[in-house]
Amino acid sequence: MIQNFTTFRNFPTLIQAKELETLLNDNNIKTLLTDNIAPIDITFSGNTLQNQYEIKIDLSDFQYAENILEKEAENLLDTIDNEYYLLSFSNEELYEVLLNSDEWNVFDYKLAQKILSQRGKTIDPEMLASLKKERLKILAKPEENQKPWIIAGYIFSLLGGGIGIVIGYSLWKSKKTLPNGERVYSYNDQDRKSGKKIFLISIIIFPLSFIFSVFSNARLLNFHNY
């Protein structure tokens, strides 16, 4: 069902997203193409203008989709010219590509394996699986240093502004998607508890502040009418 779909890949252009959509559809994988631009940046990352187009698929299709992309990339490995930038990478840099595979396209990931193999380095499925597992552990770690946002959240919540609601809810409920499709909370338990408190305080104070503002304006209007 569509509600169970999870982001598989992000793209800066619609053309790139459409290409992947077509490839997956041709291999009987149902996709959902969405635009993830938000009116405000509730993740505090400042990246609302990047990765605007998302291809979402069912979580159960993730591994199959990865296999399709890898097979597609393997068919292109022999087509590169001698000036391709990855060929000048050191072995350490190529291992970095393998470790941070989520930051590279599938073609470069497969090419890094091929180059290392040609240089006499052993590249086996177990090692690749271990690297991906280690990378997932790193990416799953909660984002650090939310204290400035927590302070700002409490200030805005006490002032009665709706911004406190946004900050609180984001700290409390924000999640990020790992390369394997798993969704984990963006912030640690302590920051999430603070976010929940900010959200609840804001929910209580915001309507009271609004009512007080309306009442004050009405009294001021009545005063001027006398």
mmCIF file with all atom_site columns, C-alpha atoms in Angstrom:
data_model
loop_
_atom_site.group_PDB
_atom_site.id
_atom_site.type_symbol
_atom_site.label_atom_id
_atom_site.label_alt_id
_atom_site.label_comp_id
_atom_site.label_asym_id
_atom_site.label_entity_id
_atom_site.label_seq_id
_atom_site.pdbx_PDB_ins_code
_atom_site.Cartn_x
_atom_site.Cartn_y
_atom_site.Cartn_z
_atom_site.occupancy
_atom_site.B_iso_or_equiv
_atom_site.pdbx_formal_charge
_atom_site.auth_seq_id
_atom_site.auth_comp_id
_atom_site.auth_asym_id
_atom_site.auth_atom_id
_atom_site.pdbx_PDB_model_num
ATOM 1   C CA . MET A 1 1   ? 0.000   0.000   0.000   1.00 0.00 ? 1   MET A CA 1
ATOM 2   C CA . ILE A 1 2   ? 1.192   3.528   -0.761  1.00 0.00 ? 2   ILE A CA 1
ATOM 3   C CA . GLN A 1 3   ? 1.180   4.556   2.910   1.00 0.00 ? 3   GLN A CA 1
ATOM 4   C CA . ASN A 1 4   ? 3.905   1.953   3.522   1.00 0.00 ? 4   ASN A CA 1
ATOM 5   C CA . PHE A 1 5   ? 6.177   3.400   0.837   1.00 0.00 ? 5   PHE A CA 1
ATOM 6   C CA . THR A 1 6   ? 9.559   4.762   1.968   1.00 0.00 ? 6   THR A CA 1
ATOM 7   C CA . THR A 1 7   ? 12.015  7.046   0.210   1.00 0.00 ? 7   THR A CA 1
ATOM 8   C CA . PHE A 1 8   ? 14.441  4.978   -1.882  1.00 0.00 ? 8   PHE A CA 1
ATOM 9   C CA . ARG A 1 9   ? 16.356  7.746   -3.681  1.00 0.00 ? 9   ARG A CA 1
ATOM 10  C CA . ASN A 1 10  ? 16.443  11.557  -3.771  1.00 0.00 ? 10  ASN A CA 1
ATOM 11  C CA . PHE A 1 11  ? 17.203  13.641  -6.876  1.00 0.00 ? 11  PHE A CA 1
ATOM 12  C CA . PRO A 1 12  ? 17.780  17.345  -7.552  1.00 0.00 ? 12  PRO A CA 1
ATOM 13  C CA . THR A 1 13  ? 15.994  17.175  -10.923 1.00 0.00 ? 13  THR A CA 1
ATOM 14  C CA . LEU A 1 14  ? 12.745  15.663  -12.159 1.00 0.00 ? 14  LEU A CA 1
ATOM 15  C CA . ILE A 1 15  ? 14.504  14.113  -15.185 1.00 0.00 ? 15  ILE A CA 1
ATOM 16  C CA . GLN A 1 16  ? 16.792  12.024  -12.974 1.00 0.00 ? 16  GLN A CA 1
ATOM 17  C CA . ALA A 1 17  ? 13.875  10.913  -10.817 1.00 0.00 ? 17  ALA A CA 1
ATOM 18  C CA . LYS A 1 18  ? 11.864  9.939   -13.903 1.00 0.00 ? 18  LYS A CA 1
ATOM 19  C CA . GLU A 1 19  ? 14.738  7.815   -15.218 1.00 0.00 ? 19  GLU A CA 1
ATOM 20  C CA . LEU A 1 20  ? 14.832  5.756   -12.042 1.00 0.00 ? 20  LEU A CA 1
ATOM 21  C CA . GLU A 1 21  ? 11.049  5.572   -11.939 1.00 0.00 ? 21  GLU A CA 1
ATOM 22  C CA . THR A 1 22  ? 11.014  4.099   -15.443 1.00 0.00 ? 22  THR A CA 1
ATOM 23  C CA . LEU A 1 23  ? 13.758  1.587   -14.659 1.00 0.00 ? 23  LEU A CA 1
ATOM 24  C CA . LEU A 1 24  ? 12.005  0.313   -11.538 1.00 0.00 ? 24  LEU A CA 1
ATOM 25  C CA . ASN A 1 25  ? 8.587   0.207   -13.198 1.00 0.00 ? 25  ASN A CA 1
ATOM 26  C CA . ASP A 1 26  ? 10.072  -1.818  -16.071 1.00 0.00 ? 26  ASP A CA 1
ATOM 27  C CA . ASN A 1 27  ? 11.166  -4.352  -13.438 1.00 0.00 ? 27  ASN A CA 1
ATOM 28  C CA . ASN A 1 28  ? 7.697   -4.529  -11.876 1.00 0.00 ? 28  ASN A CA 1
ATOM 29  C CA . ILE A 1 29  ? 8.462   -2.376  -8.850  1.00 0.00 ? 29  ILE A CA 1
ATOM 30  C CA . LYS A 1 30  ? 5.703   0.064   -7.981  1.00 0.00 ? 30  LYS A CA 1
ATOM 31  C CA . THR A 1 31  ? 6.949   3.590   -7.324  1.00 0.00 ? 31  THR A CA 1
ATOM 32  C CA . LEU A 1 32  ? 5.678   6.888   -6.009  1.00 0.00 ? 32  LEU A CA 1
ATOM 33  C CA . LEU A 1 33  ? 7.283   10.107  -7.253  1.00 0.00 ? 33  LEU A CA 1
ATOM 34  C CA . THR A 1 34  ? 6.924   13.002  -4.820  1.00 0.00 ? 34  THR A CA 1
ATOM 35  C CA . ASP A 1 35  ? 8.231   16.508  -4.266  1.00 0.00 ? 35  ASP A CA 1
ATOM 36  C CA . ASN A 1 36  ? 9.582   16.955  -0.749  1.00 0.00 ? 36  ASN A CA 1
ATOM 37  C CA . ILE A 1 37  ? 9.913   20.759  -0.724  1.00 0.00 ? 37  ILE A CA 1
ATOM 38  C CA . ALA A 1 38  ? 8.478   22.051  2.546   1.00 0.00 ? 38  ALA A CA 1
ATOM 39  C CA . PRO A 1 39  ? 7.237   25.598  3.226   1.00 0.00 ? 39  PRO A CA 1
ATOM 40  C CA . ILE A 1 40  ? 9.612   25.745  6.195   1.00 0.00 ? 40  ILE A CA 1
ATOM 41  C CA . ASP A 1 41  ? 12.619  23.689  7.181   1.00 0.00 ? 41  ASP A CA 1
ATOM 42  C CA . ILE A 1 42  ? 11.417  21.682  10.175  1.00 0.00 ? 42  ILE A CA 1
ATOM 43  C CA . THR A 1 43  ? 14.592  19.546  10.174  1.00 0.00 ? 43  THR A CA 1
ATOM 44  C CA . PHE A 1 44  ? 16.808  22.570  10.931  1.00 0.00 ? 44  PHE A CA 1
ATOM 45  C CA . SER A 1 45  ? 19.204  21.372  8.229   1.00 0.00 ? 45  SER A CA 1
ATOM 46  C CA . GLY A 1 46  ? 18.818  24.326  5.870   1.00 0.00 ? 46  GLY A CA 1
ATOM 47  C CA . ASN A 1 47  ? 18.602  21.965  2.890   1.00 0.00 ? 47  ASN A CA 1
ATOM 48  C CA . THR A 1 48  ? 15.032  22.454  1.695   1.00 0.00 ? 48  THR A CA 1
ATOM 49  C CA . LEU A 1 49  ? 16.246  23.331  -1.792  1.00 0.00 ? 49  LEU A CA 1
ATOM 50  C CA . GLN A 1 50  ? 18.217  20.105  -2.233  1.00 0.00 ? 50  GLN A CA 1
ATOM 51  C CA . ASN A 1 51  ? 17.013  16.623  -3.145  1.00 0.00 ? 51  ASN A CA 1
ATOM 52  C CA . GLN A 1 52  ? 13.616  17.950  -4.133  1.00 0.00 ? 52  GLN A CA 1
ATOM 53  C CA . TYR A 1 53  ? 12.311  14.815  -5.858  1.00 0.00 ? 53  TYR A CA 1
ATOM 54  C CA . GLU A 1 54  ? 11.851  11.497  -4.111  1.00 0.00 ? 54  GLU A CA 1
ATOM 55  C CA . ILE A 1 55  ? 11.264  8.035   -5.484  1.00 0.00 ? 55  ILE A CA 1
ATOM 56  C CA . LYS A 1 56  ? 9.410   5.982   -2.887  1.00 0.00 ? 56  LYS A CA 1
ATOM 57  C CA . ILE A 1 57  ? 8.911   2.227   -2.982  1.00 0.00 ? 57  ILE A CA 1
ATOM 58  C CA . ASP A 1 58  ? 7.648   -0.445  -0.634  1.00 0.00 ? 58  ASP A CA 1
ATOM 59  C CA . LEU A 1 59  ? 10.235  -1.372  1.981   1.00 0.00 ? 59  LEU A CA 1
ATOM 60  C CA . SER A 1 60  ? 10.034  -5.013  0.924   1.00 0.00 ? 60  SER A CA 1
ATOM 61  C CA . ASP A 1 61  ? 11.299  -4.030  -2.550  1.00 0.00 ? 61  ASP A CA 1
ATOM 62  C CA . PHE A 1 62  ? 14.418  -2.205  -1.336  1.00 0.00 ? 62  PHE A CA 1
ATOM 63  C CA . GLN A 1 63  ? 16.901  -5.044  -1.794  1.00 0.00 ? 63  GLN A CA 1
ATOM 64  C CA . TYR A 1 64  ? 15.464  -6.017  -5.169  1.00 0.00 ? 64  TYR A CA 1
ATOM 65  C CA . ALA A 1 65  ? 15.679  -2.396  -6.327  1.00 0.00 ? 65  ALA A CA 1
ATOM 66  C CA . GLU A 1 66  ? 19.294  -2.178  -5.126  1.00 0.00 ? 66  GLU A CA 1
ATOM 67  C CA . ASN A 1 67  ? 20.124  -5.326  -7.081  1.00 0.00 ? 67  ASN A CA 1
ATOM 68  C CA . ILE A 1 68  ? 18.575  -3.833  -10.217 1.00 0.00 ? 68  ILE A CA 1
ATOM 69  C CA . LEU A 1 69  ? 20.642  -0.656  -9.898  1.00 0.00 ? 69  LEU A CA 1
ATOM 70  C CA . GLU A 1 70  ? 23.843  -2.607  -9.272  1.00 0.00 ? 70  GLU A CA 1
ATOM 71  C CA . LYS A 1 71  ? 23.247  -4.851  -12.283 1.00 0.00 ? 71  LYS A CA 1
ATOM 72  C CA . GLU A 1 72  ? 22.538  -1.783  -14.418 1.00 0.00 ? 72  GLU A CA 1
ATOM 73  C CA . ALA A 1 73  ? 25.778  -0.192  -13.222 1.00 0.00 ? 73  ALA A CA 1
ATOM 74  C CA . GLU A 1 74  ? 27.818  -3.332  -13.875 1.00 0.00 ? 74  GLU A CA 1
ATOM 75  C CA . ASN A 1 75  ? 26.750  -3.236  -17.521 1.00 0.00 ? 75  ASN A CA 1
ATOM 76  C CA . LEU A 1 76  ? 28.321  0.211   -17.828 1.00 0.00 ? 76  LEU A CA 1
ATOM 77  C CA . LEU A 1 77  ? 31.631  -0.417  -16.054 1.00 0.00 ? 77  LEU A CA 1
ATOM 78  C CA . ASP A 1 78  ? 33.541  -1.141  -19.270 1.00 0.00 ? 78  ASP A CA 1
ATOM 79  C CA . THR A 1 79  ? 32.319  2.041   -20.953 1.00 0.00 ? 79  THR A CA 1
ATOM 80  C CA . ILE A 1 80  ? 34.317  4.556   -18.896 1.00 0.00 ? 80  ILE A CA 1
ATOM 81  C CA . ASP A 1 81  ? 37.242  6.453   -20.404 1.00 0.00 ? 81  ASP A CA 1
ATOM 82  C CA . ASN A 1 82  ? 40.733  6.681   -18.960 1.00 0.00 ? 82  ASN A CA 1
ATOM 83  C CA . GLU A 1 83  ? 40.050  10.148  -17.546 1.00 0.00 ? 83  GLU A CA 1
ATOM 84  C CA . TYR A 1 84  ? 37.258  9.086   -15.222 1.00 0.00 ? 84  TYR A CA 1
ATOM 85  C CA . TYR A 1 85  ? 37.994  10.694  -11.859 1.00 0.00 ? 85  TYR A CA 1
ATOM 86  C CA . LEU A 1 86  ? 37.621  7.562   -9.746  1.00 0.00 ? 86  LEU A CA 1
ATOM 87  C CA . LEU A 1 87  ? 40.600  5.964   -11.509 1.00 0.00 ? 87  LEU A CA 1
ATOM 88  C CA . SER A 1 88  ? 42.922  8.471   -9.810  1.00 0.00 ? 88  SER A CA 1
ATOM 89  C CA . PHE A 1 89  ? 41.658  7.621   -6.315  1.00 0.00 ? 89  PHE A CA 1
ATOM 90  C CA . SER A 1 90  ? 43.999  5.980   -3.833  1.00 0.00 ? 90  SER A CA 1
ATOM 91  C CA . ASN A 1 91  ? 43.046  2.654   -2.292  1.00 0.00 ? 91  ASN A CA 1
ATOM 92  C CA . GLU A 1 92  ? 42.100  4.443   0.941   1.00 0.00 ? 92  GLU A CA 1
ATOM 93  C CA . GLU A 1 93  ? 39.827  6.813   -0.973  1.00 0.00 ? 93  GLU A CA 1
ATOM 94  C CA . LEU A 1 94  ? 38.192  3.905   -2.792  1.00 0.00 ? 94  LEU A CA 1
ATOM 95  C CA . TYR A 1 95  ? 37.535  2.151   0.511   1.00 0.00 ? 95  TYR A CA 1
ATOM 96  C CA . GLU A 1 96  ? 35.917  5.392   1.686   1.00 0.00 ? 96  GLU A CA 1
ATOM 97  C CA . VAL A 1 97  ? 33.556  5.137   -1.299  1.00 0.00 ? 97  VAL A CA 1
ATOM 98  C CA . LEU A 1 98  ? 32.624  1.623   -0.204  1.00 0.00 ? 98  LEU A CA 1
ATOM 99  C CA . LEU A 1 99  ? 32.137  2.668   3.418   1.00 0.00 ? 99  LEU A CA 1
ATOM 100 C CA . ASN A 1 100 ? 30.061  5.743   2.537   1.00 0.00 ? 100 ASN A CA 1
ATOM 101 C CA . SER A 1 101 ? 28.134  4.086   -0.272  1.00 0.00 ? 101 SER A CA 1
ATOM 102 C CA . ASP A 1 102 ? 25.012  6.147   0.491   1.00 0.00 ? 102 ASP A CA 1
ATOM 103 C CA . GLU A 1 103 ? 26.898  9.301   -0.541  1.00 0.00 ? 103 GLU A CA 1
ATOM 104 C CA . TRP A 1 104 ? 27.840  7.905   -3.966  1.00 0.00 ? 104 TRP A CA 1
ATOM 105 C CA . ASN A 1 105 ? 25.848  6.717   -6.953  1.00 0.00 ? 105 ASN A CA 1
ATOM 106 C CA . VAL A 1 106 ? 25.651  2.982   -7.613  1.00 0.00 ? 106 VAL A CA 1
ATOM 107 C CA . PHE A 1 107 ? 27.957  3.201   -10.645 1.00 0.00 ? 107 PHE A CA 1
ATOM 108 C CA . ASP A 1 108 ? 30.814  4.706   -8.611  1.00 0.00 ? 108 ASP A CA 1
ATOM 109 C CA . TYR A 1 109 ? 30.199  2.198   -5.837  1.00 0.00 ? 109 TYR A CA 1
ATOM 110 C CA . LYS A 1 110 ? 30.552  -0.729  -8.231  1.00 0.00 ? 110 LYS A CA 1
ATOM 111 C CA . LEU A 1 111 ? 33.494  0.858   -10.050 1.00 0.00 ? 111 LEU A CA 1
ATOM 112 C CA . ALA A 1 112 ? 35.366  1.345   -6.777  1.00 0.00 ? 112 ALA A CA 1
ATOM 113 C CA . GLN A 1 113 ? 35.019  -2.389  -6.151  1.00 0.00 ? 113 GLN A CA 1
ATOM 114 C CA . LYS A 1 114 ? 36.304  -3.205  -9.634  1.00 0.00 ? 114 LYS A CA 1
ATOM 115 C CA . ILE A 1 115 ? 39.320  -0.885  -9.349  1.00 0.00 ? 115 ILE A CA 1
ATOM 116 C CA . LEU A 1 116 ? 40.302  -2.308  -5.964  1.00 0.00 ? 116 LEU A CA 1
ATOM 117 C CA . SER A 1 117 ? 39.989  -5.843  -7.316  1.00 0.00 ? 117 SER A CA 1
ATOM 118 C CA . GLN A 1 118 ? 42.206  -4.930  -10.270 1.00 0.00 ? 118 GLN A CA 1
ATOM 119 C CA . ARG A 1 119 ? 44.766  -3.612  -7.790  1.00 0.00 ? 119 ARG A CA 1
ATOM 120 C CA . GLY A 1 120 ? 44.863  -6.966  -6.035  1.00 0.00 ? 120 GLY A CA 1
ATOM 121 C CA . LYS A 1 121 ? 42.598  -6.106  -3.108  1.00 0.00 ? 121 LYS A CA 1
ATOM 122 C CA . THR A 1 122 ? 40.111  -8.700  -1.928  1.00 0.00 ? 122 THR A CA 1
ATOM 123 C CA . ILE A 1 123 ? 36.527  -7.508  -2.220  1.00 0.00 ? 123 ILE A CA 1
ATOM 124 C CA . ASP A 1 124 ? 33.997  -10.075 -1.050  1.00 0.00 ? 124 ASP A CA 1
ATOM 125 C CA . PRO A 1 125 ? 30.250  -9.867  -0.256  1.00 0.00 ? 125 PRO A CA 1
ATOM 126 C CA . GLU A 1 126 ? 30.842  -10.363 3.476   1.00 0.00 ? 126 GLU A CA 1
ATOM 127 C CA . MET A 1 127 ? 33.177  -7.372  3.648   1.00 0.00 ? 127 MET A CA 1
ATOM 128 C CA . LEU A 1 128 ? 30.734  -5.179  1.706   1.00 0.00 ? 128 LEU A CA 1
ATOM 129 C CA . ALA A 1 129 ? 27.860  -6.273  3.953   1.00 0.00 ? 129 ALA A CA 1
ATOM 130 C CA . SER A 1 130 ? 29.975  -5.487  7.022   1.00 0.00 ? 130 SER A CA 1
ATOM 131 C CA . LEU A 1 131 ? 30.803  -2.000  5.707   1.00 0.00 ? 131 LEU A CA 1
ATOM 132 C CA . LYS A 1 132 ? 27.145  -1.258  5.009   1.00 0.00 ? 132 LYS A CA 1
ATOM 133 C CA . LYS A 1 133 ? 26.159  -2.492  8.464   1.00 0.00 ? 133 LYS A CA 1
ATOM 134 C CA . GLU A 1 134 ? 28.768  -0.232  10.062  1.00 0.00 ? 134 GLU A CA 1
ATOM 135 C CA . ARG A 1 135 ? 27.589  2.716   7.984   1.00 0.00 ? 135 ARG A CA 1
ATOM 136 C CA . LEU A 1 136 ? 23.994  2.162   9.092   1.00 0.00 ? 136 LEU A CA 1
ATOM 137 C CA . LYS A 1 137 ? 25.108  2.303   12.722  1.00 0.00 ? 137 LYS A CA 1
ATOM 138 C CA . ILE A 1 138 ? 26.791  5.657   12.090  1.00 0.00 ? 138 ILE A CA 1
ATOM 139 C CA . LEU A 1 139 ? 23.813  7.126   10.222  1.00 0.00 ? 139 LEU A CA 1
ATOM 140 C CA . ALA A 1 140 ? 21.352  5.884   12.850  1.00 0.00 ? 140 ALA A CA 1
ATOM 141 C CA . LYS A 1 141 ? 23.037  7.898   15.597  1.00 0.00 ? 141 LYS A CA 1
ATOM 142 C CA . PRO A 1 142 ? 20.917  10.835  16.833  1.00 0.00 ? 142 PRO A CA 1
ATOM 143 C CA . GLU A 1 143 ? 21.943  14.308  15.684  1.00 0.00 ? 143 GLU A CA 1
ATOM 144 C CA . GLU A 1 144 ? 23.923  16.198  18.296  1.00 0.00 ? 144 GLU A CA 1
ATOM 145 C CA . ASN A 1 145 ? 23.797  19.683  19.830  1.00 0.00 ? 145 ASN A CA 1
ATOM 146 C CA . GLN A 1 146 ? 20.085  20.507  19.871  1.00 0.00 ? 146 GLN A CA 1
ATOM 147 C CA . LYS A 1 147 ? 20.446  22.734  22.959  1.00 0.00 ? 147 LYS A CA 1
ATOM 148 C CA . PRO A 1 148 ? 20.104  26.032  21.010  1.00 0.00 ? 148 PRO A CA 1
ATOM 149 C CA . TRP A 1 149 ? 16.843  24.804  19.450  1.00 0.00 ? 149 TRP A CA 1
ATOM 150 C CA . ILE A 1 150 ? 15.566  23.570  22.797  1.00 0.00 ? 150 ILE A CA 1
ATOM 151 C CA . ILE A 1 151 ? 16.232  26.983  24.379  1.00 0.00 ? 151 ILE A CA 1
ATOM 152 C CA . ALA A 1 152 ? 14.606  28.751  21.421  1.00 0.00 ? 152 ALA A CA 1
ATOM 153 C CA . GLY A 1 153 ? 11.659  26.365  21.634  1.00 0.00 ? 153 GLY A CA 1
ATOM 154 C CA . TYR A 1 154 ? 10.998  27.143  25.293  1.00 0.00 ? 154 TYR A CA 1
ATOM 155 C CA . ILE A 1 155 ? 11.278  30.881  24.642  1.00 0.00 ? 155 ILE A CA 1
ATOM 156 C CA . PHE A 1 156 ? 8.821   30.798  21.737  1.00 0.00 ? 156 PHE A CA 1
ATOM 157 C CA . SER A 1 157 ? 6.444   28.512  23.626  1.00 0.00 ? 157 SER A CA 1
ATOM 158 C CA . LEU A 1 158 ? 6.282   30.897  26.588  1.00 0.00 ? 158 LEU A CA 1
ATOM 159 C CA . LEU A 1 159 ? 5.808   33.856  24.259  1.00 0.00 ? 159 LEU A CA 1
ATOM 160 C CA . GLY A 1 160 ? 2.760   32.147  22.821  1.00 0.00 ? 160 GLY A CA 1
ATOM 161 C CA . GLY A 1 161 ? 4.044   31.887  19.264  1.00 0.00 ? 161 GLY A CA 1
ATOM 162 C CA . GLY A 1 162 ? 3.211   29.041  16.911  1.00 0.00 ? 162 GLY A CA 1
ATOM 163 C CA . ILE A 1 163 ? 6.933   28.630  16.232  1.00 0.00 ? 163 ILE A CA 1
ATOM 164 C CA . GLY A 1 164 ? 7.194   26.854  19.578  1.00 0.00 ? 164 GLY A CA 1
ATOM 165 C CA . ILE A 1 165 ? 4.744   24.248  18.320  1.00 0.00 ? 165 ILE A CA 1
ATOM 166 C CA . VAL A 1 166 ? 6.833   23.633  15.181  1.00 0.00 ? 166 VAL A CA 1
ATOM 167 C CA . ILE A 1 167 ? 10.153  23.405  17.048  1.00 0.00 ? 167 ILE A CA 1
ATOM 168 C CA . GLY A 1 168 ? 8.719   21.195  19.776  1.00 0.00 ? 168 GLY A CA 1
ATOM 169 C CA . TYR A 1 169 ? 7.006   18.787  17.406  1.00 0.00 ? 169 TYR A CA 1
ATOM 170 C CA . SER A 1 170 ? 10.106  18.568  15.202  1.00 0.00 ? 170 SER A CA 1
ATOM 171 C CA . LEU A 1 171 ? 12.405  17.730  18.104  1.00 0.00 ? 171 LEU A CA 1
ATOM 172 C CA . TRP A 1 172 ? 9.893   15.214  19.419  1.00 0.00 ? 172 TRP A CA 1
ATOM 173 C CA . LYS A 1 173 ? 8.760   13.441  16.268  1.00 0.00 ? 173 LYS A CA 1
ATOM 174 C CA . SER A 1 174 ? 11.285  14.049  13.446  1.00 0.00 ? 174 SER A CA 1
ATOM 175 C CA . LYS A 1 175 ? 12.649  10.911  11.801  1.00 0.00 ? 175 LYS A CA 1
ATOM 176 C CA . LYS A 1 176 ? 15.269  10.232  9.160   1.00 0.00 ? 176 LYS A CA 1
ATOM 177 C CA . THR A 1 177 ? 15.375  7.468   6.574   1.00 0.00 ? 177 THR A CA 1
ATOM 178 C CA . LEU A 1 178 ? 18.409  5.193   6.486   1.00 0.00 ? 178 LEU A CA 1
ATOM 179 C CA . PRO A 1 179 ? 19.745  3.791   3.169   1.00 0.00 ? 179 PRO A CA 1
ATOM 180 C CA . ASN A 1 180 ? 17.996  0.469   3.863   1.00 0.00 ? 180 ASN A CA 1
ATOM 181 C CA . GLY A 1 181 ? 14.643  2.236   4.251   1.00 0.00 ? 181 GLY A CA 1
ATOM 182 C CA . GLU A 1 182 ? 14.498  1.996   8.028   1.00 0.00 ? 182 GLU A CA 1
ATOM 183 C CA . ARG A 1 183 ? 13.074  5.064   9.790   1.00 0.00 ? 183 ARG A CA 1
ATOM 184 C CA . VAL A 1 184 ? 14.708  6.193   13.039  1.00 0.00 ? 184 VAL A CA 1
ATOM 185 C CA . TYR A 1 185 ? 14.229  9.218   15.278  1.00 0.00 ? 185 TYR A CA 1
ATOM 186 C CA . SER A 1 186 ? 16.506  12.142  14.422  1.00 0.00 ? 186 SER A CA 1
ATOM 187 C CA . TYR A 1 187 ? 17.220  13.161  18.018  1.00 0.00 ? 187 TYR A CA 1
ATOM 188 C CA . ASN A 1 188 ? 18.099  11.361  21.240  1.00 0.00 ? 188 ASN A CA 1
ATOM 189 C CA . ASP A 1 189 ? 15.581  10.495  23.955  1.00 0.00 ? 189 ASP A CA 1
ATOM 190 C CA . GLN A 1 190 ? 16.464  13.470  26.152  1.00 0.00 ? 190 GLN A CA 1
ATOM 191 C CA . ASP A 1 191 ? 16.061  15.997  23.318  1.00 0.00 ? 191 ASP A CA 1
ATOM 192 C CA . ARG A 1 192 ? 12.818  14.332  22.252  1.00 0.00 ? 192 ARG A CA 1
ATOM 193 C CA . LYS A 1 193 ? 11.452  14.634  25.799  1.00 0.00 ? 193 LYS A CA 1
ATOM 194 C CA . SER A 1 194 ? 12.322  18.335  25.748  1.00 0.00 ? 194 SER A CA 1
ATOM 195 C CA . GLY A 1 195 ? 10.624  18.653  22.370  1.00 0.00 ? 195 GLY A CA 1
ATOM 196 C CA . LYS A 1 196 ? 7.477   17.022  23.730  1.00 0.00 ? 196 LYS A CA 1
ATOM 197 C CA . LYS A 1 197 ? 7.403   19.435  26.688  1.00 0.00 ? 197 LYS A CA 1
ATOM 198 C CA . ILE A 1 198 ? 7.889   22.418  24.354  1.00 0.00 ? 198 ILE A CA 1
ATOM 199 C CA . PHE A 1 199 ? 5.101   21.161  22.106  1.00 0.00 ? 199 PHE A CA 1
ATOM 200 C CA . LEU A 1 200 ? 2.644   20.646  24.991  1.00 0.00 ? 200 LEU A CA 1
ATOM 201 C CA . ILE A 1 201 ? 3.447   24.024  26.561  1.00 0.00 ? 201 ILE A CA 1
ATOM 202 C CA . SER A 1 202 ? 2.997   25.712  23.184  1.00 0.00 ? 202 SER A CA 1
ATOM 203 C CA . ILE A 1 203 ? -0.295  23.931  22.548  1.00 0.00 ? 203 ILE A CA 1
ATOM 204 C CA . ILE A 1 204 ? -1.619  25.261  25.864  1.00 0.00 ? 204 ILE A CA 1
ATOM 205 C CA . ILE A 1 205 ? -0.224  28.794  25.693  1.00 0.00 ? 205 ILE A CA 1
ATOM 206 C CA . PHE A 1 206 ? -0.783  29.515  21.991  1.00 0.00 ? 206 PHE A CA 1
ATOM 207 C CA . PRO A 1 207 ? -4.633  29.525  22.068  1.00 0.00 ? 207 PRO A CA 1
ATOM 208 C CA . LEU A 1 208 ? -4.639  31.400  25.389  1.00 0.00 ? 208 LEU A CA 1
ATOM 209 C CA . SER A 1 209 ? -2.308  33.995  23.893  1.00 0.00 ? 209 SER A CA 1
ATOM 210 C CA . PHE A 1 210 ? -4.556  34.277  20.842  1.00 0.00 ? 210 PHE A CA 1
ATOM 211 C CA . ILE A 1 211 ? -7.683  34.746  22.965  1.00 0.00 ? 211 ILE A CA 1
ATOM 212 C CA . PHE A 1 212 ? -5.922  37.343  25.119  1.00 0.00 ? 212 PHE A CA 1
ATOM 213 C CA . SER A 1 213 ? -4.790  39.201  21.990  1.00 0.00 ? 213 SER A CA 1
ATOM 214 C CA . VAL A 1 214 ? -8.324  39.236  20.545  1.00 0.00 ? 214 VAL A CA 1
ATOM 215 C CA . PHE A 1 215 ? -9.787  40.361  23.878  1.00 0.00 ? 215 PHE A CA 1
ATOM 216 C CA . SER A 1 216 ? -7.187  43.139  24.241  1.00 0.00 ? 216 SER A CA 1
ATOM 217 C CA . ASN A 1 217 ? -7.815  44.386  20.713  1.00 0.00 ? 217 ASN A CA 1
ATOM 218 C CA . ALA A 1 218 ? -11.559 44.393  21.325  1.00 0.00 ? 218 ALA A CA 1
ATOM 219 C CA . ARG A 1 219 ? -11.156 46.420  24.527  1.00 0.00 ? 219 ARG A CA 1
ATOM 220 C CA . LEU A 1 220 ? -8.856  48.845  22.721  1.00 0.00 ? 220 LEU A CA 1
ATOM 221 C CA . LEU A 1 221 ? -11.392 49.223  19.893  1.00 0.00 ? 221 LEU A CA 1
ATOM 222 C CA . ASN A 1 222 ? -14.207 49.862  22.382  1.00 0.00 ? 222 ASN A CA 1
ATOM 223 C CA . PHE A 1 223 ? -12.082 52.462  24.160  1.00 0.00 ? 223 PHE A CA 1
ATOM 224 C CA . HIS A 1 224 ? -11.510 54.384  20.918  1.00 0.00 ? 224 HIS A CA 1
ATOM 225 C CA . ASN A 1 225 ? -15.222 54.262  20.127  1.00 0.00 ? 225 ASN A CA 1
ATOM 226 C CA . TYR A 1 226 ? -16.149 56.165  23.287  1.00 0.00 ? 226 TYR A CA 1
#
